């Protein structure tokens, strides 16, 4: 309590000191200008860079949005987007589903394609990890909801586009920041940026750690990011990106209902006894060359590498994995006229190759005198090489000032090679080529309003374990999931651009549903078991309101109402057709208010409601719905000319709600034990931030 009082006293002292300094300097508090909502500029991977003219539902997280909470956990900000649900436990165990797609994934995120700049973050094994990149190094995140495989390739749920932070202010700056909070949370960051006519440099380092609030949940991550532009000329530039991350996170794993209700701080007994953890080093890097060929044609070509070396001692074995991915992507964008009709296009090709090797060893923790995991004999050794290419194209035709049509087509060809060194077998396999079309119509009655209709086909490739039989050989009968999405939506500015409203209604049916059947501890086989049905409505409201000369208010409301169910699904003789889809809340609401003042003080509050979640396919177990409230206040001011400071303090989960931040779908019970469905969410927790930034 003493520390909280001192922090509050320091905060108020600095506020009044700054106001007094302004008065002594003769500076009057200016009246707030009526702030209009700006039209959002989106990634160059799209056929145009204006969200209003894009016939798709795209959730946008700006730099300001990304730093709204404590800058350590991306889950809170991702969940402000309607239709997107990110579940997380201890930073490393995460799952993202979009419109219910990907909800039944046992661990991790798949069925979504992600890019960091032009570098794919999705592995050849279909797994996507975005949460180990420091939020302070990101400029913007775009989440495309629904399949747009005509441009992004395999991603039935959608795509996530992450824009690295690049300096474009023709100056140089340096900054330092610290975040500290409950349960030993501490994050320190350093950054430097330089921008000149010929190029730019951005380099940053961060170190994040926490003791964790559950047993066996300590976490440490550090990373360095380098990004910028070189050889800038009037018609060309070379962009470079690189990121190195080291992470070690102990894993408390999931617990059963009794432990969740009575002792949520506990970890799974076997994980605690073995001191199970995940540790890895990852490096990604890429170069992108943009060149304007002539007034009507541009090219962007990129190459990348992505390497990961991981070690994961678990109660039942120790898993070692090595992954090296590389690839290239080139796309042409341009415009041309046919008669009086203006046309824009994207066309290109992407090639991706991924080499994976995985070993499992005995874990002799029970013979290690309570010291945790101990590596024993080799159990299995496998390797996989997977590669694919996408040929993609999209055409945008302006039929008139009010009407336009877009059409796209993607062709994907995937093949892989599997080595089972334990059984001394080698198999090659490839999927039939997949065509993914997209068609949309957009109506723009004026410059500030858009209505669209879209039809698109998407697909998702099976992960490695989903392609195998119980004996470790390839199952040639496994097919990629696929489905068509039908969507109608609108994007509208009102009241002189002070209010932005977006609405989308969608309906999608997924065929050849992939089901991972457990055959042992962390051992699964896959099969195509039926169909799922996804439909819903998503609404977003953003509003700017200047109250008086001193204070303005920004608010948002985002809601999604869905109906996700098994349309046809029979598993082990059990007919689950008509049941609710496992692992996702059908309904979710987010809202928030930010009060800004023109002398640097601000206050914000954000709220989240998540409906109950079916935890198994039989719908015999559900998690409870929950409400979360977060509060934050801060103060930005100038200490010296060109030296700015930001201090802030916040409380997350103000009401100390007990909730499950992650569900393990279809958790199996051992013997007479209850199934371990629950990863408990953080109780009420506090944090503070301090940052200094100097502009040279």
PDB file of C-alpha atoms in Angstrom, residues 377-653:
ATOM      1  CA  UNK A 377      16.880 -42.443 -23.987  1.00  0.00           C
ATOM      2  CA  UNK A 378      15.727 -41.453 -27.460  1.00  0.00           C
ATOM      3  CA  UNK A 379      12.113 -42.454 -28.127  1.00  0.00           C
ATOM      4  CA  UNK A 380      11.282 -41.108 -31.591  1.00  0.00           C
ATOM      5  CA  UNK A 381      13.006 -39.188 -34.348  1.00  0.00           C
ATOM      6  CA  UNK A 382      11.115 -37.689 -37.279  1.00  0.00           C
ATOM      7  CA  UNK A 383      11.717 -35.126 -39.982  1.00  0.00           C
ATOM      8  CA  UNK A 384       9.551 -33.378 -42.509  1.00  0.00           C
ATOM      9  CA  UNK A 385      10.141 -31.193 -45.522  1.00  0.00           C
ATOM     10  CA  UNK A 386       7.137 -29.276 -46.721  1.00  0.00           C
ATOM     11  CA  UNK A 387       6.967 -26.817 -49.575  1.00  0.00           C
ATOM     12  CA  UNK A 388       4.272 -25.064 -51.516  1.00  0.00           C
ATOM     13  CA  UNK A 389       3.746 -22.317 -54.008  1.00  0.00           C
ATOM     14  CA  UNK A 390       0.850 -19.914 -54.439  1.00  0.00           C
ATOM     15  CA  UNK A 391       0.043 -18.182 -57.704  1.00  0.00           C
ATOM     16  CA  UNK A 392      -2.298 -15.330 -56.912  1.00  0.00           C
ATOM     17  CA  UNK A 393      -4.115 -12.526 -58.688  1.00  0.00           C
ATOM     18  CA  UNK A 394      -6.798  -9.964 -57.983  1.00  0.00           C
ATOM     19  CA  UNK A 395      -8.526  -7.422 -60.205  1.00  0.00           C
ATOM     20  CA  UNK A 396     -10.411  -4.301 -59.156  1.00  0.00           C
ATOM     21  CA  UNK A 397     -12.629  -2.659 -61.780  1.00  0.00           C
ATOM     22  CA  UNK A 398     -14.280   0.727 -61.226  1.00  0.00           C
ATOM     23  CA  UNK A 399     -17.587   0.446 -63.030  1.00  0.00           C
ATOM     24  CA  UNK A 400     -18.512   4.025 -62.074  1.00  0.00           C
ATOM     25  CA  UNK A 401     -17.830   6.516 -59.310  1.00  0.00           C
ATOM     26  CA  UNK A 402     -20.137   4.513 -57.075  1.00  0.00           C
ATOM     27  CA  UNK A 403     -19.741   0.887 -58.126  1.00  0.00           C
ATOM     28  CA  UNK A 404     -16.726  -1.363 -58.315  1.00  0.00           C
ATOM     29  CA  UNK A 405     -16.134  -5.074 -58.586  1.00  0.00           C
ATOM     30  CA  UNK A 406     -13.213  -7.171 -57.371  1.00  0.00           C
ATOM     31  CA  UNK A 407     -12.291 -10.702 -58.378  1.00  0.00           C
ATOM     32  CA  UNK A 408      -9.366 -12.880 -57.384  1.00  0.00           C
ATOM     33  CA  UNK A 409      -7.972 -16.354 -57.861  1.00  0.00           C
ATOM     34  CA  UNK A 410      -5.270 -18.324 -56.066  1.00  0.00           C
ATOM     35  CA  UNK A 411      -3.719 -21.656 -56.988  1.00  0.00           C
ATOM     36  CA  UNK A 412      -1.869 -23.609 -54.293  1.00  0.00           C
ATOM     37  CA  UNK A 413       0.228 -26.732 -54.712  1.00  0.00           C
ATOM     38  CA  UNK A 414       1.663 -28.373 -51.600  1.00  0.00           C
ATOM     39  CA  UNK A 415       3.855 -31.431 -51.183  1.00  0.00           C
ATOM     40  CA  UNK A 416       5.848 -32.863 -48.310  1.00  0.00           C
ATOM     41  CA  UNK A 417       8.334 -35.537 -47.425  1.00  0.00           C
ATOM     42  CA  UNK A 418       8.232 -37.403 -44.111  1.00  0.00           C
ATOM     43  CA  UNK A 419      11.157 -39.266 -42.538  1.00  0.00           C
ATOM     44  CA  UNK A 420      10.573 -41.583 -39.598  1.00  0.00           C
ATOM     45  CA  UNK A 421      14.146 -42.324 -38.548  1.00  0.00           C
ATOM     46  CA  UNK A 422      12.985 -44.585 -35.725  1.00  0.00           C
ATOM     47  CA  UNK A 423      11.147 -46.867 -38.145  1.00  0.00           C
ATOM     48  CA  UNK A 424      13.610 -46.166 -40.985  1.00  0.00           C
ATOM     49  CA  UNK A 425      10.852 -45.107 -43.398  1.00  0.00           C
ATOM     50  CA  UNK A 426      10.546 -42.296 -45.918  1.00  0.00           C
ATOM     51  CA  UNK A 427       7.336 -41.160 -47.613  1.00  0.00           C
ATOM     52  CA  UNK A 428       6.451 -38.460 -50.094  1.00  0.00           C
ATOM     53  CA  UNK A 429       2.997 -37.044 -50.569  1.00  0.00           C
ATOM     54  CA  UNK A 430       1.297 -34.099 -52.230  1.00  0.00           C
ATOM     55  CA  UNK A 431      -2.184 -32.606 -52.241  1.00  0.00           C
ATOM     56  CA  UNK A 432      -4.105 -31.937 -55.396  1.00  0.00           C
ATOM     57  CA  UNK A 433      -3.811 -28.339 -56.560  1.00  0.00           C
ATOM     58  CA  UNK A 434      -6.356 -26.071 -54.850  1.00  0.00           C
ATOM     59  CA  UNK A 435      -8.094 -23.166 -56.595  1.00  0.00           C
ATOM     60  CA  UNK A 436      -9.483 -20.429 -54.331  1.00  0.00           C
ATOM     61  CA  UNK A 437     -11.668 -17.805 -56.041  1.00  0.00           C
ATOM     62  CA  UNK A 438     -13.001 -14.554 -54.591  1.00  0.00           C
ATOM     63  CA  UNK A 439     -15.641 -12.151 -55.916  1.00  0.00           C
ATOM     64  CA  UNK A 440     -17.002  -8.963 -54.377  1.00  0.00           C
ATOM     65  CA  UNK A 441     -19.154  -5.978 -55.273  1.00  0.00           C
ATOM     66  CA  UNK A 442     -18.740  -2.609 -53.599  1.00  0.00           C
ATOM     67  CA  UNK A 443     -21.172   0.315 -53.622  1.00  0.00           C
ATOM     68  CA  UNK A 444     -20.007   3.735 -52.470  1.00  0.00           C
ATOM     69  CA  UNK A 445     -22.908   6.236 -52.290  1.00  0.00           C
ATOM     70  CA  UNK A 446     -20.487   8.966 -51.192  1.00  0.00           C
ATOM     71  CA  UNK A 447     -16.866   9.421 -50.117  1.00  0.00           C
ATOM     72  CA  UNK A 448     -17.557   8.451 -46.515  1.00  0.00           C
ATOM     73  CA  UNK A 449     -19.755   5.358 -46.818  1.00  0.00           C
ATOM     74  CA  UNK A 450     -19.332   1.904 -48.351  1.00  0.00           C
ATOM     75  CA  UNK A 451     -21.526  -1.179 -48.703  1.00  0.00           C
ATOM     76  CA  UNK A 452     -20.102  -4.469 -50.001  1.00  0.00           C
ATOM     77  CA  UNK A 453     -20.952  -8.080 -50.761  1.00  0.00           C
ATOM     78  CA  UNK A 454     -18.302 -10.787 -50.984  1.00  0.00           C
ATOM     79  CA  UNK A 455     -17.975 -14.502 -51.763  1.00  0.00           C
ATOM     80  CA  UNK A 456     -14.653 -16.235 -51.132  1.00  0.00           C
ATOM     81  CA  UNK A 457     -13.271 -19.739 -50.785  1.00  0.00           C
ATOM     82  CA  UNK A 458     -10.628 -20.667 -48.248  1.00  0.00           C
ATOM     83  CA  UNK A 459      -8.662 -23.725 -47.235  1.00  0.00           C
ATOM     84  CA  UNK A 460      -6.335 -24.871 -44.449  1.00  0.00           C
ATOM     85  CA  UNK A 461      -3.626 -27.495 -44.749  1.00  0.00           C
ATOM     86  CA  UNK A 462      -3.366 -30.221 -42.095  1.00  0.00           C
ATOM     87  CA  UNK A 463      -0.635 -29.980 -39.470  1.00  0.00           C
ATOM     88  CA  UNK A 464       1.967 -32.750 -39.373  1.00  0.00           C
ATOM     89  CA  UNK A 465       0.248 -34.791 -36.645  1.00  0.00           C
ATOM     90  CA  UNK A 466      -3.048 -34.575 -38.537  1.00  0.00           C
ATOM     91  CA  UNK A 467      -1.501 -36.249 -41.595  1.00  0.00           C
ATOM     92  CA  UNK A 468      -0.280 -39.333 -39.729  1.00  0.00           C
ATOM     93  CA  UNK A 469      -1.685 -42.711 -38.796  1.00  0.00           C
ATOM     94  CA  UNK A 470      -1.165 -44.200 -35.339  1.00  0.00           C
ATOM     95  CA  UNK A 471       1.932 -46.071 -36.631  1.00  0.00           C
ATOM     96  CA  UNK A 472       3.549 -42.792 -37.723  1.00  0.00           C
ATOM     97  CA  UNK A 473       3.020 -43.249 -41.476  1.00  0.00           C
ATOM     98  CA  UNK A 474       1.227 -40.767 -43.748  1.00  0.00           C
ATOM     99  CA  UNK A 475      -2.518 -41.124 -44.106  1.00  0.00           C
ATOM    100  CA  UNK A 476      -3.227 -40.462 -47.811  1.00  0.00           C
ATOM    101  CA  UNK A 477      -6.950 -40.020 -47.137  1.00  0.00           C
ATOM    102  CA  UNK A 478      -6.542 -36.762 -45.177  1.00  0.00           C
ATOM    103  CA  UNK A 479      -7.781 -33.715 -47.079  1.00  0.00           C
ATOM    104  CA  UNK A 480      -7.368 -29.985 -46.408  1.00  0.00           C
ATOM    105  CA  UNK A 481     -10.361 -28.283 -44.810  1.00  0.00           C
ATOM    106  CA  UNK A 482     -12.186 -25.915 -47.137  1.00  0.00           C
ATOM    107  CA  UNK A 483     -15.263 -23.735 -47.273  1.00  0.00           C
ATOM    108  CA  UNK A 484     -17.025 -20.759 -48.849  1.00  0.00           C
ATOM    109  CA  UNK A 485     -17.688 -17.518 -46.997  1.00  0.00           C
ATOM    110  CA  UNK A 486     -20.654 -15.290 -47.872  1.00  0.00           C
ATOM    111  CA  UNK A 487     -20.484 -11.823 -46.392  1.00  0.00           C
ATOM    112  CA  UNK A 488     -22.319  -8.510 -46.608  1.00  0.00           C
ATOM    113  CA  UNK A 489     -21.133  -5.437 -44.773  1.00  0.00           C
ATOM    114  CA  UNK A 490     -20.901  -1.691 -44.559  1.00  0.00           C
ATOM    115  CA  UNK A 491     -18.404   0.958 -43.413  1.00  0.00           C
ATOM    116  CA  UNK A 492     -19.757   4.403 -42.584  1.00  0.00           C
ATOM    117  CA  UNK A 493     -18.515   7.753 -41.294  1.00  0.00           C
ATOM    118  CA  UNK A 494     -21.096  10.057 -39.683  1.00  0.00           C
ATOM    119  CA  UNK A 495     -21.192  13.517 -38.078  1.00  0.00           C
ATOM    120  CA  UNK A 496     -18.304  15.024 -40.017  1.00  0.00           C
ATOM    121  CA  UNK A 497     -16.154  11.938 -39.417  1.00  0.00           C
ATOM    122  CA  UNK A 498     -16.532  11.977 -35.644  1.00  0.00           C
ATOM    123  CA  UNK A 499     -18.311   8.574 -35.677  1.00  0.00           C
ATOM    124  CA  UNK A 500     -17.195   5.481 -37.563  1.00  0.00           C
ATOM    125  CA  UNK A 501     -19.470   2.447 -37.812  1.00  0.00           C
ATOM    126  CA  UNK A 502     -18.737  -0.927 -39.334  1.00  0.00           C
ATOM    127  CA  UNK A 503     -21.082  -3.891 -39.633  1.00  0.00           C
ATOM    128  CA  UNK A 504     -20.580  -7.325 -41.183  1.00  0.00           C
ATOM    129  CA  UNK A 505     -22.881 -10.339 -41.547  1.00  0.00           C
ATOM    130  CA  UNK A 506     -21.320 -13.622 -42.628  1.00  0.00           C
ATOM    131  CA  UNK A 507     -22.189 -17.252 -43.255  1.00  0.00           C
ATOM    132  CA  UNK A 508     -19.660 -20.016 -43.792  1.00  0.00           C
ATOM    133  CA  UNK A 509     -19.727 -23.795 -44.009  1.00  0.00           C
ATOM    134  CA  UNK A 510     -16.512 -25.759 -43.462  1.00  0.00           C
ATOM    135  CA  UNK A 511     -16.197 -29.136 -45.169  1.00  0.00           C
ATOM    136  CA  UNK A 512     -13.779 -32.002 -44.466  1.00  0.00           C
ATOM    137  CA  UNK A 513     -13.454 -30.882 -40.844  1.00  0.00           C
ATOM    138  CA  UNK A 514     -10.126 -32.055 -39.417  1.00  0.00           C
ATOM    139  CA  UNK A 515     -10.380 -33.771 -36.041  1.00  0.00           C
ATOM    140  CA  UNK A 516      -7.315 -34.555 -33.924  1.00  0.00           C
ATOM    141  CA  UNK A 517      -7.960 -37.788 -32.018  1.00  0.00           C
ATOM    142  CA  UNK A 518      -5.844 -38.365 -28.903  1.00  0.00           C
ATOM    143  CA  UNK A 519      -4.076 -41.741 -28.864  1.00  0.00           C
ATOM    144  CA  UNK A 520      -1.662 -40.954 -26.014  1.00  0.00           C
ATOM    145  CA  UNK A 521       0.004 -38.134 -24.078  1.00  0.00           C
ATOM    146  CA  UNK A 522       0.278 -35.337 -26.639  1.00  0.00           C
ATOM    147  CA  UNK A 523      -0.179 -37.897 -29.426  1.00  0.00           C
ATOM    148  CA  UNK A 524      -2.932 -37.391 -31.957  1.00  0.00           C
ATOM    149  CA  UNK A 525      -4.041 -38.670 -35.337  1.00  0.00           C
ATOM    150  CA  UNK A 526      -6.240 -36.770 -37.717  1.00  0.00           C
ATOM    151  CA  UNK A 527      -9.303 -37.544 -39.767  1.00  0.00           C
ATOM    152  CA  UNK A 528     -11.825 -35.615 -41.823  1.00  0.00           C
ATOM    153  CA  UNK A 529     -14.956 -36.052 -39.743  1.00  0.00           C
ATOM    154  CA  UNK A 530     -17.699 -33.762 -41.018  1.00  0.00           C
ATOM    155  CA  UNK A 531     -18.858 -30.174 -41.409  1.00  0.00           C
ATOM    156  CA  UNK A 532     -19.165 -27.079 -39.241  1.00  0.00           C
ATOM    157  CA  UNK A 533     -21.407 -24.066 -39.690  1.00  0.00           C
ATOM    158  CA  UNK A 534     -20.392 -20.495 -38.859  1.00  0.00           C
ATOM    159  CA  UNK A 535     -22.640 -17.462 -39.064  1.00  0.00           C
ATOM    160  CA  UNK A 536     -22.848 -14.200 -37.194  1.00  0.00           C
ATOM    161  CA  UNK A 537     -22.907 -10.443 -37.085  1.00  0.00           C
ATOM    162  CA  UNK A 538     -20.108  -8.065 -36.051  1.00  0.00           C
ATOM    163  CA  UNK A 539     -20.497  -4.400 -35.167  1.00  0.00           C
ATOM    164  CA  UNK A 540     -17.848  -1.750 -34.454  1.00  0.00           C
ATOM    165  CA  UNK A 541     -18.430   1.841 -33.313  1.00  0.00           C
ATOM    166  CA  UNK A 542     -15.654   4.425 -32.837  1.00  0.00           C
ATOM    167  CA  UNK A 543     -16.504   7.932 -31.655  1.00  0.00           C
ATOM    168  CA  UNK A 544     -14.527  11.130 -30.990  1.00  0.00           C
ATOM    169  CA  UNK A 545     -16.248  13.778 -28.861  1.00  0.00           C
ATOM    170  CA  UNK A 546     -14.654  17.118 -27.827  1.00  0.00           C
ATOM    171  CA  UNK A 547     -16.399  17.995 -24.548  1.00  0.00           C
ATOM    172  CA  UNK A 548     -14.888  21.469 -24.080  1.00  0.00           C
ATOM    173  CA  UNK A 549     -11.664  23.400 -24.645  1.00  0.00           C
ATOM    174  CA  UNK A 550      -9.721  21.153 -22.312  1.00  0.00           C
ATOM    175  CA  UNK A 551     -11.213  17.662 -22.420  1.00  0.00           C
ATOM    176  CA  UNK A 552     -12.105  15.259 -25.221  1.00  0.00           C
ATOM    177  CA  UNK A 553     -13.548  11.777 -25.068  1.00  0.00           C
ATOM    178  CA  UNK A 554     -12.879   8.820 -27.365  1.00  0.00           C
ATOM    179  CA  UNK A 555     -15.010   5.717 -27.098  1.00  0.00           C
ATOM    180  CA  UNK A 556     -15.478   2.411 -28.879  1.00  0.00           C
ATOM    181  CA  UNK A 557     -17.915  -0.483 -28.793  1.00  0.00           C
ATOM    182  CA  UNK A 558     -17.303  -3.785 -30.551  1.00  0.00           C
ATOM    183  CA  UNK A 559     -19.603  -6.761 -30.453  1.00  0.00           C
ATOM    184  CA  UNK A 560     -19.940 -10.101 -32.188  1.00  0.00           C
ATOM    185  CA  UNK A 561     -22.922 -12.458 -32.015  1.00  0.00           C
ATOM    186  CA  UNK A 562     -22.323 -15.853 -33.556  1.00  0.00           C
ATOM    187  CA  UNK A 563     -23.804 -19.239 -34.160  1.00  0.00           C
ATOM    188  CA  UNK A 564     -21.073 -21.871 -34.461  1.00  0.00           C
ATOM    189  CA  UNK A 565     -22.149 -25.503 -34.593  1.00  0.00           C
ATOM    190  CA  UNK A 566     -21.375 -28.934 -35.963  1.00  0.00           C
ATOM    191  CA  UNK A 567     -23.512 -29.469 -39.017  1.00  0.00           C
ATOM    192  CA  UNK A 568     -22.468 -33.070 -39.611  1.00  0.00           C
ATOM    193  CA  UNK A 569     -20.115 -34.691 -37.132  1.00  0.00           C
ATOM    194  CA  UNK A 570     -19.924 -38.321 -36.021  1.00  0.00           C
ATOM    195  CA  UNK A 571     -16.946 -39.364 -33.886  1.00  0.00           C
ATOM    196  CA  UNK A 572     -16.435 -42.864 -32.440  1.00  0.00           C
ATOM    197  CA  UNK A 573     -20.089 -43.625 -33.061  1.00  0.00           C
ATOM    198  CA  UNK A 574     -21.250 -40.473 -31.250  1.00  0.00           C
ATOM    199  CA  UNK A 575     -23.360 -38.108 -33.334  1.00  0.00           C
ATOM    200  CA  UNK A 576     -22.562 -34.487 -32.378  1.00  0.00           C
ATOM    201  CA  UNK A 577     -24.452 -32.928 -35.297  1.00  0.00           C
ATOM    202  CA  UNK A 578     -26.257 -29.798 -34.162  1.00  0.00           C
ATOM    203  CA  UNK A 579     -24.027 -29.297 -31.110  1.00  0.00           C
ATOM    204  CA  UNK A 580     -22.270 -26.028 -30.435  1.00  0.00           C
ATOM    205  CA  UNK A 581     -18.705 -25.778 -31.713  1.00  0.00           C
ATOM    206  CA  UNK A 582     -16.112 -26.588 -29.061  1.00  0.00           C
ATOM    207  CA  UNK A 583     -13.622 -24.066 -27.676  1.00  0.00           C
ATOM    208  CA  UNK A 584     -15.090 -20.694 -28.617  1.00  0.00           C
ATOM    209  CA  UNK A 585     -17.576 -18.227 -27.174  1.00  0.00           C
ATOM    210  CA  UNK A 586     -20.366 -17.487 -29.619  1.00  0.00           C
ATOM    211  CA  UNK A 587     -20.907 -13.983 -28.207  1.00  0.00           C
ATOM    212  CA  UNK A 588     -18.344 -11.367 -27.181  1.00  0.00           C
ATOM    213  CA  UNK A 589     -18.587  -7.650 -26.373  1.00  0.00           C
ATOM    214  CA  UNK A 590     -15.835  -5.081 -25.860  1.00  0.00           C
ATOM    215  CA  UNK A 591     -16.106  -1.411 -25.015  1.00  0.00           C
ATOM    216  CA  UNK A 592     -13.862   1.364 -23.866  1.00  0.00           C
ATOM    217  CA  UNK A 593     -13.607   5.059 -23.037  1.00  0.00           C
ATOM    218  CA  UNK A 594     -10.552   7.307 -23.095  1.00  0.00           C
ATOM    219  CA  UNK A 595     -10.615  10.809 -21.617  1.00  0.00           C
ATOM    220  CA  UNK A 596      -7.837  13.052 -22.946  1.00  0.00           C
ATOM    221  CA  UNK A 597      -6.778  16.497 -21.774  1.00  0.00           C
ATOM    222  CA  UNK A 598      -4.644  18.989 -23.630  1.00  0.00           C
ATOM    223  CA  UNK A 599      -2.117  19.206 -20.798  1.00  0.00           C
ATOM    224  CA  UNK A 600      -1.173  15.524 -21.096  1.00  0.00           C
ATOM    225  CA  UNK A 601      -3.311  13.671 -18.567  1.00  0.00           C
ATOM    226  CA  UNK A 602      -5.498  10.836 -19.804  1.00  0.00           C
ATOM    227  CA  UNK A 603      -7.675   8.099 -18.352  1.00  0.00           C
ATOM    228  CA  UNK A 604      -9.077   5.023 -20.029  1.00  0.00           C
ATOM    229  CA  UNK A 605     -11.284   2.104 -19.119  1.00  0.00           C
ATOM    230  CA  UNK A 606     -11.971  -0.976 -21.203  1.00  0.00           C
ATOM    231  CA  UNK A 607     -14.479  -3.741 -20.660  1.00  0.00           C
ATOM    232  CA  UNK A 608     -14.857  -7.256 -22.042  1.00  0.00           C
ATOM    233  CA  UNK A 609     -17.699  -9.749 -21.854  1.00  0.00           C
ATOM    234  CA  UNK A 610     -17.129 -13.334 -22.996  1.00  0.00           C
ATOM    235  CA  UNK A 611     -20.010 -15.793 -23.156  1.00  0.00           C
ATOM    236  CA  UNK A 612     -19.850 -19.406 -21.978  1.00  0.00           C
ATOM    237  CA  UNK A 613     -17.626 -21.773 -23.958  1.00  0.00           C
ATOM    238  CA  UNK A 614     -18.431 -25.416 -24.819  1.00  0.00           C
ATOM    239  CA  UNK A 615     -15.465 -27.441 -23.577  1.00  0.00           C
ATOM    240  CA  UNK A 616     -16.207 -30.736 -25.285  1.00  0.00           C
ATOM    241  CA  UNK A 617     -17.883 -31.897 -28.476  1.00  0.00           C
ATOM    242  CA  UNK A 618     -20.717 -33.538 -26.523  1.00  0.00           C
ATOM    243  CA  UNK A 619     -21.593 -30.149 -24.962  1.00  0.00           C
ATOM    244  CA  UNK A 620     -21.747 -31.703 -21.489  1.00  0.00           C
ATOM    245  CA  UNK A 621     -19.305 -29.174 -19.997  1.00  0.00           C
ATOM    246  CA  UNK A 622     -19.225 -25.384 -20.389  1.00  0.00           C
ATOM    247  CA  UNK A 623     -16.995 -22.692 -18.929  1.00  0.00           C
ATOM    248  CA  UNK A 624     -18.778 -19.803 -17.224  1.00  0.00           C
ATOM    249  CA  UNK A 625     -19.246 -16.467 -18.970  1.00  0.00           C
ATOM    250  CA  UNK A 626     -17.222 -13.615 -17.501  1.00  0.00           C
ATOM    251  CA  UNK A 627     -16.731  -9.849 -17.414  1.00  0.00           C
ATOM    252  CA  UNK A 628     -13.336  -8.129 -17.220  1.00  0.00           C
ATOM    253  CA  UNK A 629     -12.722  -4.432 -16.441  1.00  0.00           C
ATOM    254  CA  UNK A 630      -9.338  -2.724 -16.881  1.00  0.00           C
ATOM    255  CA  UNK A 631      -8.396   0.831 -15.862  1.00  0.00           C
ATOM    256  CA  UNK A 632      -5.400   2.981 -16.732  1.00  0.00           C
ATOM    257  CA  UNK A 633      -4.329   6.593 -16.187  1.00  0.00           C
ATOM    258  CA  UNK A 634      -1.252   8.370 -17.453  1.00  0.00           C
ATOM    259  CA  UNK A 635       0.507  11.653 -18.001  1.00  0.00           C
ATOM    260  CA  UNK A 636       2.618  12.758 -20.973  1.00  0.00           C
ATOM    261  CA  UNK A 637       4.730  15.897 -20.587  1.00  0.00           C
ATOM    262  CA  UNK A 638       7.945  17.579 -21.656  1.00  0.00           C
ATOM    263  CA  UNK A 639      10.774  17.801 -19.104  1.00  0.00           C
ATOM    264  CA  UNK A 640      13.189  19.634 -21.374  1.00  0.00           C
ATOM    265  CA  UNK A 641      12.980  20.744 -24.982  1.00  0.00           C
ATOM    266  CA  UNK A 642      12.905  17.568 -27.108  1.00  0.00           C
ATOM    267  CA  UNK A 643      12.793  15.320 -24.005  1.00  0.00           C
ATOM    268  CA  UNK A 644       9.336  13.865 -23.356  1.00  0.00           C
ATOM    269  CA  UNK A 645       8.162  11.647 -20.542  1.00  0.00           C
ATOM    270  CA  UNK A 646       5.245   9.296 -20.123  1.00  0.00           C
ATOM    271  CA  UNK A 647       4.221   7.827 -16.773  1.00  0.00           C
ATOM    272  CA  UNK A 648       1.170   5.609 -16.285  1.00  0.00           C
ATOM    273  CA  UNK A 649      -0.442   3.196 -13.867  1.00  0.00           C
ATOM    274  CA  UNK A 650      -3.132   0.608 -14.399  1.00  0.00           C
ATOM    275  CA  UNK A 651      -5.279  -2.103 -12.847  1.00  0.00           C
ATOM    276  CA  UNK A 652      -6.327  -5.147 -14.833  1.00  0.00           C
ATOM    277  CA  UNK A 653      -9.287  -7.333 -13.827  1.00  0.00           C
TER     278      UNK A 653
END
